[in-house]
Short mmCIF file of C-alpha atoms and ligand atoms in Angstrom, two decimals:
data_model
loop_
_atom_site.label_atom_id
_atom_site.label_comp_id
_atom_site.label_asym_id
_atom_site.label_seq_id
_atom_site.Cartn_x
_atom_site.Cartn_y
_atom_site.Cartn_z
CA UNK A 1 -18.04 80.25 -45.03
CA UNK A 2 -19.53 79.99 -48.43
CA UNK A 3 -23.35 79.05 -48.59
CA UNK A 4 -24.74 77.73 -51.76
CA UNK A 5 -28.05 79.37 -52.88
CA UNK A 6 -28.08 77.75 -56.23
CA UNK A 7 -28.20 80.24 -59.10
CA UNK A 8 -29.57 82.80 -56.60
CA UNK A 9 -27.63 85.69 -55.05
CA UNK A 10 -28.21 86.59 -51.51
CA UNK A 11 -28.42 90.36 -51.84
CA UNK A 12 -28.07 92.75 -48.95
CA UNK A 13 -28.59 96.16 -50.99
CA UNK A 14 -28.39 97.45 -54.42
CA UNK A 15 -27.73 101.14 -55.54
CA UNK A 16 -28.12 101.35 -59.40
CA UNK A 17 -26.53 104.74 -59.58
CA UNK A 18 -23.46 105.38 -57.28
CA UNK A 19 -20.42 107.43 -57.78
CA UNK A 20 -18.01 106.50 -54.87
CA UNK A 21 -17.07 102.78 -55.37
CA UNK A 22 -14.63 103.24 -58.35
CA UNK A 23 -14.65 105.71 -61.24
CA UNK A 24 -17.75 106.90 -62.91
CA UNK A 25 -21.45 105.99 -62.42
CA UNK A 26 -21.65 102.55 -61.17
CA UNK A 27 -24.33 99.86 -60.36
CA UNK A 28 -23.24 98.69 -56.99
CA UNK A 29 -24.39 95.42 -55.33
CA UNK A 30 -23.72 94.68 -51.69
CA UNK A 31 -23.95 90.76 -51.20
CA UNK A 32 -25.18 89.37 -47.94
CA UNK A 33 -22.95 87.01 -45.79
CA UNK A 34 -19.37 87.42 -44.60
CA UNK A 35 -17.50 85.22 -42.10
CA UNK A 36 -14.39 87.17 -41.90
CA UNK A 37 -15.55 89.35 -38.97
CA UNK A 38 -13.17 92.19 -39.33
CA UNK A 39 -13.03 94.11 -36.03
CA UNK A 40 -14.82 97.45 -36.51
CA UNK A 41 -16.69 96.28 -39.84
CA UNK A 42 -19.25 98.80 -40.68
CA UNK A 43 -21.58 96.34 -42.30
CA UNK A 44 -21.97 93.78 -39.69
CA UNK A 45 -25.66 93.46 -40.63
CA UNK A 46 -24.27 91.87 -43.70
CA UNK A 47 -22.44 89.10 -41.97
CA UNK A 48 -25.37 86.66 -41.57
CA UNK A 49 -25.74 84.07 -44.32
CA UNK A 50 -29.52 83.96 -43.63
CA UNK A 51 -31.42 84.77 -46.83
CA UNK A 52 -32.18 88.52 -47.09
CA UNK A 53 -33.09 89.07 -50.60
CA UNK A 54 -32.73 86.16 -53.12
CA UNK A 55 -32.16 87.40 -56.79
CA UNK A 56 -31.55 85.00 -59.78
CA UNK A 57 -28.28 85.66 -61.29
CA UNK A 58 -29.63 86.17 -64.70
CA UNK A 59 -32.36 88.67 -63.29
CA UNK A 60 -29.56 90.60 -61.72
CA UNK A 61 -27.55 90.63 -64.89
CA UNK A 62 -30.50 91.89 -67.04
CA UNK A 63 -31.12 94.61 -64.45
CA UNK A 64 -27.68 95.83 -64.76
CA UNK A 65 -27.99 95.71 -68.61
CA UNK A 66 -31.25 97.63 -68.45
CA UNK A 67 -29.75 100.50 -66.28
CA UNK A 68 -28.77 103.39 -68.62
CA UNK A 69 -25.67 105.27 -68.74
CA UNK A 70 -23.55 103.48 -66.05
CA UNK A 71 -19.87 102.96 -66.66
CA UNK A 72 -19.45 99.77 -64.64
CA UNK A 73 -20.41 97.48 -62.00
CA UNK A 74 -19.03 97.09 -58.38
CA UNK A 75 -19.58 94.11 -56.12
CA UNK A 76 -18.88 94.33 -52.36
CA UNK A 77 -20.63 93.20 -49.19
CA UNK A 78 -20.65 91.33 -47.09
CA UNK A 79 -17.94 89.03 -48.95
CA UNK A 80 -18.92 88.53 -52.70
CA UNK A 81 -16.42 85.57 -52.86
CA UNK A 82 -18.38 83.69 -50.30
CA UNK A 83 -20.87 83.24 -53.14
CA UNK A 84 -18.23 82.58 -55.64
CA UNK A 85 -20.04 80.60 -58.36
CA UNK A 86 -22.55 83.30 -58.80
CA UNK A 87 -20.06 86.13 -58.47
CA UNK A 88 -17.81 84.68 -61.00
CA UNK A 89 -20.75 83.98 -63.24
CA UNK A 90 -22.01 87.49 -63.26
CA UNK A 91 -18.48 89.00 -63.71
CA UNK A 92 -17.91 86.52 -66.69
CA UNK A 93 -21.27 87.55 -68.37
CA UNK A 94 -20.40 91.13 -67.83
CA UNK A 95 -16.93 90.67 -69.51
CA UNK A 96 -18.36 91.21 -73.01
CA UNK A 97 -20.00 94.51 -72.20
CA UNK A 98 -18.41 97.87 -72.13
CA UNK A 99 -19.01 97.99 -68.38
CA UNK A 100 -15.97 98.01 -66.03
CA UNK A 101 -15.94 95.38 -63.19
CA UNK A 102 -14.78 96.20 -59.69
CA UNK A 103 -14.76 93.43 -57.00
CA UNK A 104 -14.12 94.22 -53.39
CA UNK A 105 -13.00 91.33 -51.21
CA UNK A 106 -11.81 90.89 -47.67
CA UNK A 107 -9.47 88.19 -48.78
CA UNK A 108 -5.88 88.87 -49.46
CA UNK A 109 -4.12 87.98 -52.80
CA UNK A 110 -2.30 85.07 -51.68
CA UNK A 111 -5.54 83.77 -50.01
CA UNK A 112 -7.32 83.98 -53.42
CA UNK A 113 -4.50 82.07 -55.13
CA UNK A 114 -4.74 79.28 -52.47
CA UNK A 115 -8.76 79.34 -53.19
CA UNK A 116 -7.84 78.78 -56.73
CA UNK A 117 -9.72 81.87 -57.58
CA UNK A 118 -7.07 84.58 -58.72
CA UNK A 119 -6.61 83.43 -62.37
CA UNK A 120 -10.27 83.49 -63.08
CA UNK A 121 -10.68 86.79 -61.21
CA UNK A 122 -7.79 88.39 -63.34
CA UNK A 123 -9.79 87.48 -66.46
CA UNK A 124 -13.05 88.88 -65.45
CA UNK A 125 -12.24 92.26 -63.47
CA UNK A 126 -10.71 95.37 -63.91
CA UNK A 127 -10.00 96.25 -60.46
CA UNK A 128 -9.80 94.20 -57.15
CA UNK A 129 -9.81 96.07 -53.91
CA UNK A 130 -8.68 93.56 -51.41
CA UNK A 131 -7.75 92.72 -47.73
CA UNK A 132 -9.46 92.71 -44.34
CA UNK A 133 -10.71 96.11 -42.90
CA UNK A 134 -8.36 96.99 -40.07
CA UNK A 135 -9.82 99.49 -37.71
CA UNK A 136 -6.30 100.70 -36.39
CA UNK A 137 -5.52 101.33 -40.00
CA UNK A 138 -8.77 103.18 -40.75
CA UNK A 139 -8.31 105.83 -43.46
CA UNK A 140 -11.03 108.43 -44.40
CA UNK A 141 -8.84 110.21 -46.96
CA UNK A 142 -8.21 107.29 -49.37
CA UNK A 143 -10.60 106.84 -52.23
CA UNK A 144 -12.41 103.63 -52.60
CA UNK A 145 -10.93 101.73 -49.56
CA UNK A 146 -11.72 101.90 -45.72
CA UNK A 147 -8.22 101.07 -44.31
CA UNK A 148 -4.86 101.76 -45.62
CA UNK A 149 -3.70 98.20 -45.49
CA UNK A 150 -6.20 97.24 -48.27
CA UNK A 151 -4.74 96.88 -51.72
CA UNK A 152 -5.76 97.83 -55.45
CA UNK A 153 -5.05 95.07 -57.89
CA UNK A 154 -5.28 95.91 -61.52
CA UNK A 155 -5.17 92.72 -63.64
CA UNK A 156 -3.10 92.79 -66.69
CA UNK A 157 -6.04 93.71 -69.07
CA UNK A 158 -7.64 96.17 -66.78
CA UNK A 159 -9.59 98.74 -68.62
CA UNK A 160 -9.65 101.30 -65.66
CA UNK A 161 -6.85 103.96 -65.84
CA UNK A 162 -8.08 105.83 -62.89
CA UNK A 163 -5.97 105.39 -59.75
CA UNK A 164 -7.34 106.21 -56.17
CA UNK A 165 -6.55 109.64 -55.17
CA UNK A 166 -6.36 111.26 -51.43
CA UNK A 167 -10.04 112.08 -51.40
CA UNK A 168 -12.73 111.63 -48.88
CA UNK A 169 -15.95 110.68 -50.58
CA UNK A 170 -19.41 109.90 -49.10
CA UNK A 171 -22.79 109.80 -50.79
CA UNK A 172 -26.03 110.41 -49.21
CA UNK A 173 -29.07 108.72 -51.03
CA UNK A 174 -32.58 109.94 -50.18
CA UNK A 175 -35.26 107.74 -51.57
CA UNK A 176 -38.68 108.49 -52.58
CA UNK A 177 -40.04 107.67 -49.27
CA UNK A 178 -37.42 109.97 -47.53
CA UNK A 179 -35.25 107.34 -46.20
CA UNK A 180 -31.60 108.40 -46.04
CA UNK A 181 -28.83 106.18 -46.66
CA UNK A 182 -25.15 107.08 -46.03
CA UNK A 183 -22.60 105.32 -48.31
CA UNK A 184 -18.84 105.38 -48.15
CA UNK A 185 -16.36 106.09 -45.31
CA UNK A 186 -17.62 109.20 -43.43
CA UNK A 187 -16.01 110.60 -40.14
CA UNK A 188 -18.02 110.35 -36.99
CA UNK A 189 -19.25 114.02 -37.33
CA UNK A 190 -20.86 113.31 -40.72
CA UNK A 191 -22.29 110.19 -39.45
CA UNK A 192 -23.74 111.71 -36.42
CA UNK A 193 -25.41 114.13 -38.62
CA UNK A 194 -27.03 111.74 -40.89
CA UNK A 195 -28.16 109.67 -38.05
CA UNK A 196 -30.05 112.79 -36.61
CA UNK A 197 -31.98 113.19 -39.82
CA UNK A 198 -35.67 112.74 -39.16
CA UNK A 199 -36.06 109.71 -41.38
CA UNK A 200 -33.04 107.31 -41.64
CA UNK A 201 -32.72 103.80 -42.79
S1 SF4 B 301 -14.68 91.51 -45.23
FE1 SF4 B 301 -15.90 93.39 -45.35
S2 SF4 B 301 -17.93 92.71 -44.60
FE2 SF4 B 301 -16.61 91.10 -44.03
S3 SF4 B 301 -16.22 91.62 -41.91
FE3 SF4 B 301 -14.34 92.47 -43.34
S4 SF4 B 301 -15.20 94.62 -43.56
FE4 SF4 B 301 -16.84 93.39 -42.92
#
């Protein structure tokens, strides 16, 4: 269920330079809060709508524009469309920039139509990766998505030409304090290896 934080995003995590959530180097934002409760969801710590980190939408937009050499922005979560006003505001204000915009959502396209959002989304995104995560359809060799039922929607004016390939991609981020963060859709072996590293977050 959507919760209103005014002009603030409830943010779970930000990676200013990631390479696995769409083509090129991307500023990636995980938004906090999701009520869709997909069985087997890997981001269950992002289900709660309790405030994790509130970031004013203008501050986030400015931070994105200050980040050098990125090709685009990717929003995921959590469920970005359970913070619909600010998500659409951010995508709209990125529209004039050269940055491409990717939106992950657990909603199906017909649900977005029923919610009255798809027309707006079509105007302000270059790619929408949609649909619930389904554990029984888990897929570790499909670029940019976690289960094979999820779809790729390229709006008519999309500037993204790249199409997903049969590729397994993960990203391991080691921060200055030694914390290790594993991103993407790894198999259990890789996950276990990262879990056993001395410092993990
Ligand atoms: S939509 Fe995404 S964050 Fe929400 S439960 Fe499903 S997989 Fe998890």
